[in-house]
Tab-separated table of C-alpha atoms in Angstrom:
chain	number	residue	atom	x	y	z
A	1	MET	CA	-22.078	46.887	27.104
A	2	ALA	CA	-23.209	46.251	23.564
A	3	ASN	CA	-20.145	44.085	23.028
A	4	VAL	CA	-20.979	41.953	26.067
A	5	ILE	CA	-24.537	41.375	24.837
A	6	GLU	CA	-23.340	40.498	21.374
A	7	THR	CA	-20.738	38.101	22.761
A	8	GLU	CA	-23.431	36.312	24.777
A	9	ARG	CA	-25.711	36.105	21.773
A	10	GLU	CA	-22.874	34.857	19.608
A	11	SER	CA	-22.025	32.083	22.046
A	12	LYS	CA	-25.577	30.792	21.577
A	13	GLY	CA	-25.072	30.744	17.826
A	14	VAL	CA	-27.372	33.671	17.124
A	15	LEU	CA	-26.757	35.935	14.159
A	16	THR	CA	-24.897	39.089	15.166
A	17	VAL	CA	-23.573	42.012	13.220
A	18	GLU	CA	-20.005	41.103	14.164
A	19	SER	CA	-20.287	37.536	12.968
A	20	MET	CA	-21.560	38.710	9.576
A	21	LEU	CA	-19.053	41.516	9.099
A	22	PRO	CA	-15.870	40.534	7.226
A	23	LEU	CA	-12.612	42.016	8.445
A	24	ARG	CA	-9.976	43.031	5.928
A	25	PHE	CA	-6.884	40.819	5.811
A	26	ARG	CA	-3.782	41.447	3.755
A	27	ILE	CA	-2.256	38.584	1.810
A	28	ASN	CA	1.395	38.330	2.829
A	29	ARG	CA	2.334	35.166	0.985
A	30	VAL	CA	0.915	32.830	-1.648
A	31	ARG	CA	2.419	29.327	-1.880
A	32	LYS	CA	1.627	26.703	-4.465
A	33	GLU	CA	1.211	23.352	-2.730
A	34	THR	CA	0.063	21.080	-5.571
A	35	HIS	CA	-1.374	21.583	-9.058
A	36	ASP	CA	-4.718	22.631	-7.556
A	37	ALA	CA	-3.971	23.551	-3.924
A	38	PHE	CA	-2.342	26.674	-2.573
A	39	THR	CA	-1.729	28.316	0.794
A	40	LEU	CA	-2.362	31.918	1.752
A	41	ASP	CA	-0.675	33.628	4.701
A	42	LEU	CA	-2.847	36.512	5.850
A	43	GLU	CA	-2.475	39.359	8.287
A	44	ALA	CA	-5.281	41.276	9.944
A	45	THR	CA	-5.533	44.940	9.123
A	46	ASP	CA	-8.679	45.788	11.105
A	47	GLY	CA	-7.660	44.117	14.410
A	48	ALA	CA	-6.077	40.778	15.316
A	49	ALA	CA	-9.007	39.123	17.067
A	50	ALA	CA	-9.987	36.929	14.117
A	51	CYS	CA	-6.542	35.299	14.028
A	52	LYS	CA	-7.074	33.456	17.304
A	53	PHE	CA	-8.541	30.055	16.669
A	54	SER	CA	-8.636	26.459	17.807
A	55	PRO	CA	-7.708	23.486	15.590
A	56	GLY	CA	-10.612	22.352	13.451
A	57	GLN	CA	-12.273	25.747	13.098
A	58	PHE	CA	-12.911	27.506	9.812
A	59	ASN	CA	-13.235	31.040	8.443
A	60	MET	CA	-15.455	32.457	5.731
A	61	LEU	CA	-13.133	33.890	3.066
A	62	TYR	CA	-14.641	36.669	0.997
A	63	MET	CA	-13.110	37.349	-2.384
A	64	PHE	CA	-14.435	40.850	-3.088
A	65	GLY	CA	-16.800	40.884	-6.024
A	66	VAL	CA	-16.809	37.096	-6.387
A	67	GLY	CA	-18.192	35.473	-3.267
A	68	GLU	CA	-17.570	33.804	0.045
A	69	VAL	CA	-16.403	30.272	0.906
A	70	PRO	CA	-15.825	28.370	4.138
A	71	ILE	CA	-12.193	27.270	4.470
A	72	SER	CA	-10.619	25.468	7.416
A	73	ILE	CA	-7.721	27.151	9.136
A	74	SER	CA	-4.509	25.245	8.530
A	75	GLY	CA	-1.894	27.267	10.397
A	76	ASN	CA	-0.401	27.039	13.853
A	77	PRO	CA	-2.705	28.181	16.678
A	78	GLU	CA	0.419	29.183	18.625
A	79	THR	CA	1.298	31.832	16.037
A	80	PRO	CA	-1.943	33.779	15.669
A	81	ASP	CA	-0.320	36.783	13.991
A	82	THR	CA	-0.450	34.926	10.706
A	83	LEU	CA	-3.672	33.356	9.546
A	84	VAL	CA	-3.018	30.417	7.236
A	85	HIS	CA	-5.492	28.857	4.825
A	86	THR	CA	-4.764	26.024	2.396
A	87	ILE	CA	-7.316	26.030	-0.382
A	88	ARG	CA	-8.128	23.659	-3.197
A	89	ALA	CA	-9.309	25.384	-6.352
A	90	VAL	CA	-12.506	23.536	-7.218
A	91	GLY	CA	-15.320	26.100	-7.467
A	92	PRO	CA	-15.737	29.646	-8.808
A	93	VAL	CA	-14.632	31.373	-5.598
A	94	THR	CA	-11.687	29.101	-4.825
A	95	LYS	CA	-10.575	29.267	-8.457
A	96	ALA	CA	-10.703	33.069	-8.233
A	97	LEU	CA	-8.778	32.913	-4.943
A	98	ARG	CA	-6.003	31.111	-6.771
A	99	THR	CA	-5.349	34.290	-8.739
A	100	VAL	CA	-4.753	36.531	-5.700
A	101	LYS	CA	-1.363	38.120	-5.193
A	102	ARG	CA	0.717	39.281	-2.281
A	103	GLY	CA	-0.449	42.652	-0.969
A	104	GLU	CA	-4.066	42.178	-2.025
A	105	PHE	CA	-6.903	41.965	0.472
A	106	LEU	CA	-9.565	39.419	1.410
A	107	GLY	CA	-12.535	39.691	3.739
A	108	ILE	CA	-12.507	37.229	6.626
A	109	ARG	CA	-15.315	36.237	8.977
A	110	GLY	CA	-14.613	33.835	11.786
A	111	PRO	CA	-13.324	31.691	13.284
A	112	PHE	CA	-16.373	29.457	13.455
A	113	GLY	CA	-17.256	25.941	14.464
A	114	SER	CA	-16.210	23.164	16.788
A	115	THR	CA	-12.679	21.961	17.369
A	116	TRP	CA	-10.577	18.807	17.331
A	117	PRO	CA	-10.473	17.353	20.877
A	118	VAL	CA	-6.723	17.818	21.274
A	119	ALA	CA	-6.872	18.769	24.966
A	120	GLU	CA	-9.301	15.934	25.721
A	121	ALA	CA	-6.897	13.442	24.121
A	122	VAL	CA	-4.155	14.077	26.700
A	123	GLY	CA	-2.852	10.741	28.000
A	124	ASN	CA	-4.157	8.820	24.976
A	125	ASP	CA	-2.543	7.632	21.784
A	126	VAL	CA	-3.599	9.893	18.920
A	127	VAL	CA	-4.150	8.745	15.348
A	128	VAL	CA	-4.598	11.337	12.611
A	129	VAL	CA	-6.097	9.957	9.394
A	130	ALA	CA	-6.134	12.434	6.511
A	131	GLY	CA	-7.186	12.087	2.899
A	132	GLY	CA	-6.202	14.580	0.168
A	133	ILE	CA	-6.810	18.206	1.135
A	134	GLY	CA	-8.167	16.834	4.458
A	135	LEU	CA	-4.667	17.169	5.872
A	136	ALA	CA	-5.098	20.963	5.949
A	137	PRO	CA	-7.811	21.129	8.672
A	138	LEU	CA	-5.830	18.580	10.707
A	139	ARG	CA	-2.507	20.417	10.591
A	140	PRO	CA	-3.346	22.837	13.452
A	141	ALA	CA	-4.216	19.818	15.631
A	142	ILE	CA	-0.899	18.186	14.680
A	143	TYR	CA	0.970	21.388	15.640
A	144	GLN	CA	-0.818	21.421	18.988
A	145	LEU	CA	0.017	17.753	19.618
A	146	PHE	CA	3.679	18.441	18.825
A	147	ALA	CA	3.721	21.484	21.112
A	148	GLU	CA	2.940	19.235	24.077
A	149	ARG	CA	4.267	15.959	22.751
A	150	GLU	CA	5.093	14.534	26.193
A	151	ARG	CA	1.436	14.668	27.254
A	152	TYR	CA	0.331	12.095	24.670
A	153	GLY	CA	1.029	8.443	24.070
A	154	LYS	CA	1.884	7.257	20.576
A	155	ILE	CA	1.081	9.603	17.703
A	156	ALA	CA	0.443	8.219	14.216
A	157	ILE	CA	-0.227	10.348	11.148
A	158	LEU	CA	-1.707	8.346	8.266
A	159	TYR	CA	-2.081	10.267	5.041
A	160	GLY	CA	-3.512	9.132	1.735
A	161	THR	CA	-3.666	11.104	-1.464
A	162	ARG	CA	-4.025	10.643	-5.199
A	163	THR	CA	-0.461	10.643	-6.547
A	164	PRO	CA	2.985	11.638	-5.222
A	165	ALA	CA	2.512	15.042	-6.895
A	166	ASP	CA	-0.635	15.622	-4.819
A	167	ILE	CA	1.094	15.297	-1.447
A	168	LEU	CA	0.320	18.363	0.617
A	169	TYR	CA	2.951	19.954	2.907
A	170	ARG	CA	5.584	17.583	1.524
A	171	ARG	CA	8.554	19.232	3.257
A	172	GLU	CA	6.781	19.316	6.604
A	173	LEU	CA	5.728	15.683	6.307
A	174	GLU	CA	9.359	14.771	5.686
A	175	GLN	CA	10.371	16.681	8.825
A	176	TRP	CA	7.664	14.939	10.870
A	177	ARG	CA	8.782	11.613	9.471
A	178	ALA	CA	12.331	12.245	10.641
A	179	ARG	CA	11.129	12.489	14.247
A	180	PHE	CA	11.500	9.368	16.349
A	181	ASP	CA	8.458	10.036	18.490
A	182	ILE	CA	5.874	10.102	15.689
A	183	GLU	CA	4.804	7.516	13.132
A	184	VAL	CA	4.120	9.069	9.741
A	185	ASN	CA	2.837	6.893	6.919
A	186	ILE	CA	1.912	8.192	3.508
A	187	THR	CA	0.229	6.288	0.724
A	188	VAL	CA	-0.910	7.249	-2.763
A	189	ASP	CA	-3.582	5.744	-4.976
A	190	ARG	CA	-1.368	5.539	-8.036
A	191	ALA	CA	2.289	5.933	-8.863
A	192	THR	CA	4.958	5.049	-11.379
A	193	SER	CA	7.926	2.845	-10.526
A	194	ASN	CA	10.175	5.727	-9.427
A	195	TRP	CA	7.982	6.228	-6.311
A	196	ARG	CA	9.527	4.468	-3.327
A	197	GLY	CA	6.644	5.000	-0.905
A	198	ASN	CA	3.397	3.128	-0.326
A	199	VAL	CA	0.703	2.623	-2.946
A	200	GLY	CA	-2.797	1.751	-1.811
A	201	VAL	CA	-5.696	3.299	0.040
A	202	VAL	CA	-5.243	5.064	3.364
A	203	THR	CA	-7.317	2.424	5.163
A	204	ASN	CA	-4.516	-0.103	4.412
A	205	LEU	CA	-2.340	1.844	6.851
A	206	ILE	CA	-4.706	1.447	9.799
A	207	PRO	CA	-4.092	-2.254	10.647
A	208	LYS	CA	-0.326	-1.643	10.658
A	209	ALA	CA	-0.246	1.587	12.680
A	210	THR	CA	1.052	1.323	16.230
A	211	PHE	CA	-1.589	2.444	18.720
A	212	ASP	CA	-3.772	1.065	21.458
A	213	PRO	CA	-7.294	1.068	19.988
A	214	TYR	CA	-8.979	1.259	23.389
A	215	ASN	CA	-6.938	4.239	24.560
A	216	SER	CA	-6.780	6.269	21.392
A	217	THR	CA	-8.341	9.391	20.018
A	218	VAL	CA	-8.678	9.285	16.244
A	219	LEU	CA	-9.073	12.426	14.128
A	220	VAL	CA	-10.318	11.831	10.579
A	221	CYS	CA	-10.679	14.293	7.717
A	222	GLY	CA	-11.097	13.678	4.001
A	223	PRO	CA	-13.753	12.900	1.403
A	224	GLU	CA	-16.830	11.366	3.031
A	225	ILE	CA	-16.389	7.967	1.333
A	226	MET	CA	-12.829	7.799	2.587
A	227	MET	CA	-14.051	8.604	6.115
A	228	ARG	CA	-16.686	5.858	5.828
A	229	PHE	CA	-14.116	3.194	4.959
A	230	THR	CA	-11.731	4.592	7.558
A	231	ILE	CA	-14.356	4.209	10.275
A	232	THR	CA	-14.939	0.586	9.222
A	233	ALA	CA	-11.189	-0.090	9.403
A	234	LEU	CA	-10.985	1.609	12.815
A	235	GLN	CA	-13.909	-0.465	14.076
A	236	LYS	CA	-12.090	-3.626	12.903
A	237	ARG	CA	-9.129	-2.488	15.025
A	238	GLY	CA	-11.515	-2.112	17.975
A	239	VAL	CA	-11.586	1.686	18.313
A	240	PRO	CA	-14.783	2.723	20.157
A	241	LEU	CA	-16.999	5.023	18.073
A	242	ASP	CA	-16.906	7.814	20.639
A	243	HIS	CA	-13.103	7.937	20.278
A	244	ILE	CA	-13.404	8.778	16.583
A	245	TYR	CA	-13.810	12.396	15.445
A	246	VAL	CA	-14.634	13.431	11.898
A	247	SER	CA	-14.770	16.801	10.149
A	248	MET	CA	-17.903	17.114	8.049
A	249	GLU	CA	-18.309	19.284	5.000
A	250	ARG	CA	-21.619	20.820	3.933
A	251	ASN	CA	-22.783	23.914	2.114
A	252	MET	CA	-22.044	26.540	4.758
A	253	LYS	CA	-23.234	30.062	4.048
A	254	CYS	CA	-23.894	32.158	7.165
A	255	ALA	CA	-21.512	30.109	9.374
A	256	VAL	CA	-23.509	30.827	12.526
A	257	GLY	CA	-26.399	28.343	12.306
A	258	PHE	CA	-28.847	30.916	10.998
A	259	CYS	CA	-29.486	30.195	7.319
A	260	GLY	CA	-29.862	26.413	7.525
A	261	HIS	CA	-27.912	25.599	4.352
A	262	CYS	CA	-25.611	23.212	6.171
A	263	GLN	CA	-28.275	21.357	8.128
A	264	TYR	CA	-27.231	17.763	8.797
A	265	GLY	CA	-29.977	15.859	10.611
A	266	PRO	CA	-30.537	17.784	13.847
A	267	PHE	CA	-27.234	19.637	13.481
A	268	PHE	CA	-25.885	22.640	11.663
A	269	VAL	CA	-22.409	21.728	10.456
A	270	CYS	CA	-21.215	25.340	10.755
A	271	LYS	CA	-22.235	25.711	14.390
A	272	ASP	CA	-22.375	22.188	15.872
A	273	GLY	CA	-19.514	20.999	13.648
A	274	PRO	CA	-17.548	20.788	11.480
A	275	VAL	CA	-15.816	18.466	13.967
A	276	PHE	CA	-18.136	15.847	15.439
A	277	SER	CA	-17.603	12.817	17.600
A	278	PHE	CA	-18.616	10.017	15.225
A	279	ASP	CA	-20.783	8.529	17.947
A	280	ARG	CA	-22.880	11.718	17.834
A	281	ILE	CA	-23.609	11.620	14.105
A	282	LYS	CA	-23.554	7.882	13.369
A	283	ASP	CA	-27.353	7.756	12.872
A	284	TRP	CA	-27.110	10.297	10.033
A	285	PHE	CA	-23.740	9.408	8.582
A	286	TYR	CA	-25.023	6.512	6.485
A	287	ILE	CA	-28.175	8.246	5.213
A	288	ARG	CA	-27.727	8.968	1.528
A	289	GLU	CA	-28.096	12.486	0.145
A	290	LEU	CA	-28.348	13.965	3.658
B	1	MET	CA	17.554	-26.770	14.397
B	2	ASP	CA	15.366	-23.660	14.126
B	3	THR	CA	12.374	-24.024	11.857
B	4	LEU	CA	9.941	-21.484	10.474
B	5	GLU	CA	7.132	-23.050	12.485
B	6	PRO	CA	7.038	-20.492	15.362
B	7	ILE	CA	6.971	-17.583	12.887
B	8	LEU	CA	4.311	-19.086	10.676
B	9	GLN	CA	1.978	-20.269	13.423
B	10	GLU	CA	1.919	-16.769	14.955
B	11	HIS	CA	1.274	-15.027	11.663
B	12	PRO	CA	-2.329	-13.681	11.555
B	13	PHE	CA	-2.829	-15.356	8.184
B	14	LEU	CA	-2.255	-18.837	9.565
B	15	MET	CA	-3.402	-18.283	13.133
B	16	GLY	CA	-5.945	-20.872	14.230
B	17	LEU	CA	-4.769	-23.624	11.870
B	18	ASN	CA	-4.344	-26.942	13.638
B	19	PRO	CA	-0.735	-27.895	14.465
B	20	GLY	CA	-0.766	-30.740	11.931
B	21	HIS	CA	-1.597	-28.345	9.105
B	22	ILE	CA	1.023	-25.870	10.286
B	23	LYS	CA	3.611	-28.665	10.109
B	24	LEU	CA	2.521	-29.504	6.568
B	25	ILE	CA	2.842	-25.848	5.539
B	26	VAL	CA	6.229	-25.457	7.258
B	27	GLY	CA	7.397	-28.420	5.180
B	28	CYS	CA	6.808	-26.292	2.060
B	29	ALA	CA	8.417	-23.097	3.465
B	30	SER	CA	11.811	-21.514	2.957
B	31	ASN	CA	13.435	-18.170	3.788
B	32	MET	CA	14.252	-15.753	0.970
B	33	ARG	CA	15.946	-12.382	0.678
B	34	PHE	CA	15.744	-9.892	-2.183
B	35	ASP	CA	17.623	-6.654	-2.732
B	36	ALA	CA	16.042	-3.435	-3.982
B	37	GLY	CA	15.259	-3.611	-7.682
B	38	GLN	CA	15.083	-7.408	-7.892
B	39	LYS	CA	11.950	-9.042	-9.245
B	40	ILE	CA	10.344	-11.747	-7.117
B	41	PHE	CA	8.164	-12.756	-10.040
B	42	GLN	CA	7.070	-11.344	-13.362
B	43	GLU	CA	3.779	-11.231	-15.241
B	44	GLY	CA	3.243	-14.361	-17.341
B	45	GLU	CA	5.620	-16.559	-15.359
B	46	GLU	CA	4.415	-19.742	-13.750
B	47	ALA	CA	2.985	-19.050	-10.272
B	48	ASN	CA	4.283	-21.726	-7.962
B	49	ALA	CA	4.602	-19.940	-4.634
B	50	PHE	CA	3.165	-17.435	-2.265
B	51	TYR	CA	5.082	-15.307	0.199
B	52	VAL	CA	4.802	-14.011	3.732
B	53	VAL	CA	6.593	-10.648	3.809
B	54	ARG	CA	8.721	-10.436	6.954
B	55	SER	CA	10.308	-7.025	6.298
B	56	GLY	CA	10.864	-4.562	3.479
B	57	LYS	CA	8.613	-3.379	0.685
B	58	VAL	CA	7.387	-4.973	-2.534
B	59	ALA	CA	5.650	-3.100	-5.363
B	60	LEU	CA	3.079	-4.898	-7.486
B	61	GLU	CA	3.304	-3.465	-10.975
B	62	ILE	CA	1.593	-3.634	-14.325
B	63	TYR	CA	3.530	-2.652	-17.400
B	64	ALA	CA	1.698	-0.387	-19.828
B	65	PRO	CA	3.545	0.034	-23.153
B	66	ASP	CA	3.008	3.789	-23.393
B	67	ARG	CA	3.264	4.551	-19.658
B	68	GLY	CA	5.909	2.224	-18.258
B	69	SER	CA	5.515	0.245	-15.046
B	70	LEU	CA	2.620	1.433	-12.908
B	71	ILE	CA	2.487	0.501	-9.238
B	72	VAL	CA	-0.879	-0.980	-8.338
B	73	GLU	CA	-0.131	-1.628	-4.699
B	74	THR	CA	2.760	-1.965	-2.285
B	75	LEU	CA	3.056	-4.674	0.344
B	76	GLY	CA	5.120	-4.631	3.509
B	77	ALA	CA	5.867	-6.536	6.699
B	78	GLY	CA	3.068	-8.924	7.624
B	79	ASP	CA	1.442	-8.938	4.187
B	80	ILE	CA	0.762	-11.979	2.040
B	81	LEU	CA	2.052	-11.782	-1.520
B	82	GLY	CA	0.545	-13.813	-4.348
B	83	TRP	CA	-2.518	-15.963	-4.845
B	84	SER	CA	-2.102	-17.005	-8.488
B	85	TRP	CA	-0.476	-20.276	-7.322
B	86	LEU	CA	-3.947	-21.285	-6.146
B	87	ILE	CA	-5.988	-20.644	-9.283
B	88	PRO	CA	-5.432	-22.180	-12.729
B	89	PRO	CA	-3.653	-21.477	-15.008
B	90	TYR	CA	-1.183	-20.735	-12.158
B	91	GLN	CA	0.355	-17.708	-13.839
B	92	TRP	CA	1.359	-14.359	-12.349
B	93	HIS	CA	-0.742	-11.415	-13.516
B	94	LEU	CA	1.593	-8.745	-12.116
B	95	ASP	CA	5.266	-8.063	-11.570
B	96	ALA	CA	6.491	-8.061	-7.967
B	97	ARG	CA	9.471	-5.713	-7.698
B	98	VAL	CA	11.410	-5.203	-4.487
B	99	VAL	CA	11.522	-1.521	-3.459
B	100	GLU	CA	13.841	-1.984	-0.492
B	101	LEU	CA	15.692	-4.963	0.993
B	102	THR	CA	12.955	-7.523	1.621
B	103	ARG	CA	12.905	-10.743	3.600
B	104	LEU	CA	10.149	-13.234	2.951
B	105	ILE	CA	9.076	-16.744	3.669
B	106	ALA	CA	8.299	-18.467	0.383
B	107	LEU	CA	5.732	-21.250	0.424
B	108	ASP	CA	6.004	-23.760	-2.364
B	109	GLY	CA	2.667	-23.621	-4.207
B	110	LYS	CA	3.107	-26.903	-6.097
B	111	CYS	CA	3.806	-28.716	-2.837
B	112	LEU	CA	0.849	-26.998	-1.134
B	113	ARG	CA	-1.555	-27.661	-4.020
B	114	LYS	CA	-0.737	-31.349	-3.745
B	115	LYS	CA	-1.281	-31.326	0.003
B	116	CYS	CA	-4.581	-29.423	-0.392
B	117	GLU	CA	-5.810	-32.053	-2.891
B	118	GLU	CA	-4.966	-34.783	-0.430
B	119	ASP	CA	-6.353	-32.954	2.615
B	120	HIS	CA	-9.489	-30.970	1.763
B	121	GLU	CA	-9.724	-29.543	5.258
B	122	LEU	CA	-6.335	-27.874	4.759
B	123	GLY	CA	-7.457	-26.758	1.285
B	124	TYR	CA	-10.639	-25.202	2.693
B	125	GLU	CA	-8.755	-23.432	5.512
B	126	LEU	CA	-6.259	-21.945	3.064
B	127	LEU	CA	-8.979	-20.932	0.605
B	128	LYS	CA	-10.932	-19.161	3.363
B	129	ARG	CA	-7.832	-17.187	4.286
B	130	PHE	CA	-6.985	-16.292	0.698
B	131	ALA	CA	-10.636	-15.337	0.013
B	132	SER	CA	-10.420	-12.859	2.889
B	133	ILE	CA	-7.247	-11.299	1.458
B	134	MET	CA	-8.822	-11.161	-2.010
B	135	GLU	CA	-11.871	-9.408	-0.532
B	136	GLN	CA	-9.692	-6.801	1.199
B	137	ARG	CA	-7.649	-6.190	-1.953
B	138	LEU	CA	-10.786	-5.976	-4.105
B	139	GLU	CA	-12.314	-3.430	-1.731
B	140	ALA	CA	-9.093	-1.399	-1.736
B	141	THR	CA	-8.964	-1.542	-5.545
B	142	ARG	CA	-12.558	-0.308	-5.768
B	143	MET	CA	-11.668	2.616	-3.529
B	144	GLN	CA	-8.672	3.444	-5.733
B	145	LEU	CA	-10.919	3.306	-8.794
B	146	LEU	CA	-13.322	5.778	-7.162
B	147	ASP	CA	-10.547	8.362	-7.375
B	148	LEU	CA	-11.633	9.781	-4.034
B	149	TYR	CA	-9.316	12.757	-4.134
B	150	GLY	CA	-9.927	13.665	-7.749
B	151	GLU	CA	-11.729	16.796	-8.860
B	152	ARG	CA	-15.470	16.687	-8.283
B	153	ASP	CA	-18.021	17.915	-10.786
């Protein structure tokens, strides 16, 4: 009975013991992705419930003795036995996470937050616009789109990053690129003459991508400035604002809308987001320092 | 005989120009083909053309003595290459190197400059279109300079 009550309370975004209690996960694999990004494959040791997630959601990763950070889930929702997180080492906790080894343990709370509207996009063209590490939170949505490819129109993946060496999931991107039913375009901000791909900002790819702007769902994730320019480019193509979804990043602490650290206008990014329809947040998106 | 008129008049860059102006521009146009590795133009050379990329990929590069050739931007199908033909001293500021087999329509800049001097309406229409491309490229360059994906403090 207690579980039922707690589940009801949790669905309303109220702090519960369960939502604050990290479960122990074993690290099964550590992969270096780029000079500052790495991927952890984790396995639950206290029960598998936390592995089930929907694309766009995040977990709180607790490095024992160091601290906790919110990290988007970047694995395949169809294979919940392995929890996958791609992390960029930028702060004290993520830098400490970079030192973990196979067989060690992390605490995990989650999954939390809203999801990419993959099911709602059925019948539409889907455009995925990712910048830098922003490809990681979008990868589960891409897996889900591929799993039911026939239910969608055109799919375009547009990815921009700093240099060729910073390309995330390089091998997978090459595999996706080899498919005939998906358009994959990658661009980098700077490169030397041995690079045969595109150079330029990710927004340059939008006018050339093949999709019907009026019947598309667009998923955008990356640094906020990149998302701002992306939205302008999408508007120029004629994509309605309520067809654009963005993943917002704020200082999330409790992850259940209790502490208020991630307040964004009338929303809590942890509970109401991180994925928002742009139409829903447009009044706050351009307010500086919010 | 087939001319480049149908291709040029449907190109977004020239769309909306009156048919007389399109004819003038077509008179200065010719088809070109470059293989991978070839240079279309090089920094310092006289700039006497601009190009409509029909297919392929062109890298715009700057040579830095201690770092080699750095790609500033790549252009592909549908893009307009080159505006130095329009602005004195009519000299290229970058190298344009072909990354993969590229087909372009070259527009003779000397011929067009003369026609623009004689017909200011054509000159204004072309300038408006080039100003728009310059604005887009400037905005893109600013974004690249921001180093959006770099490490934050």
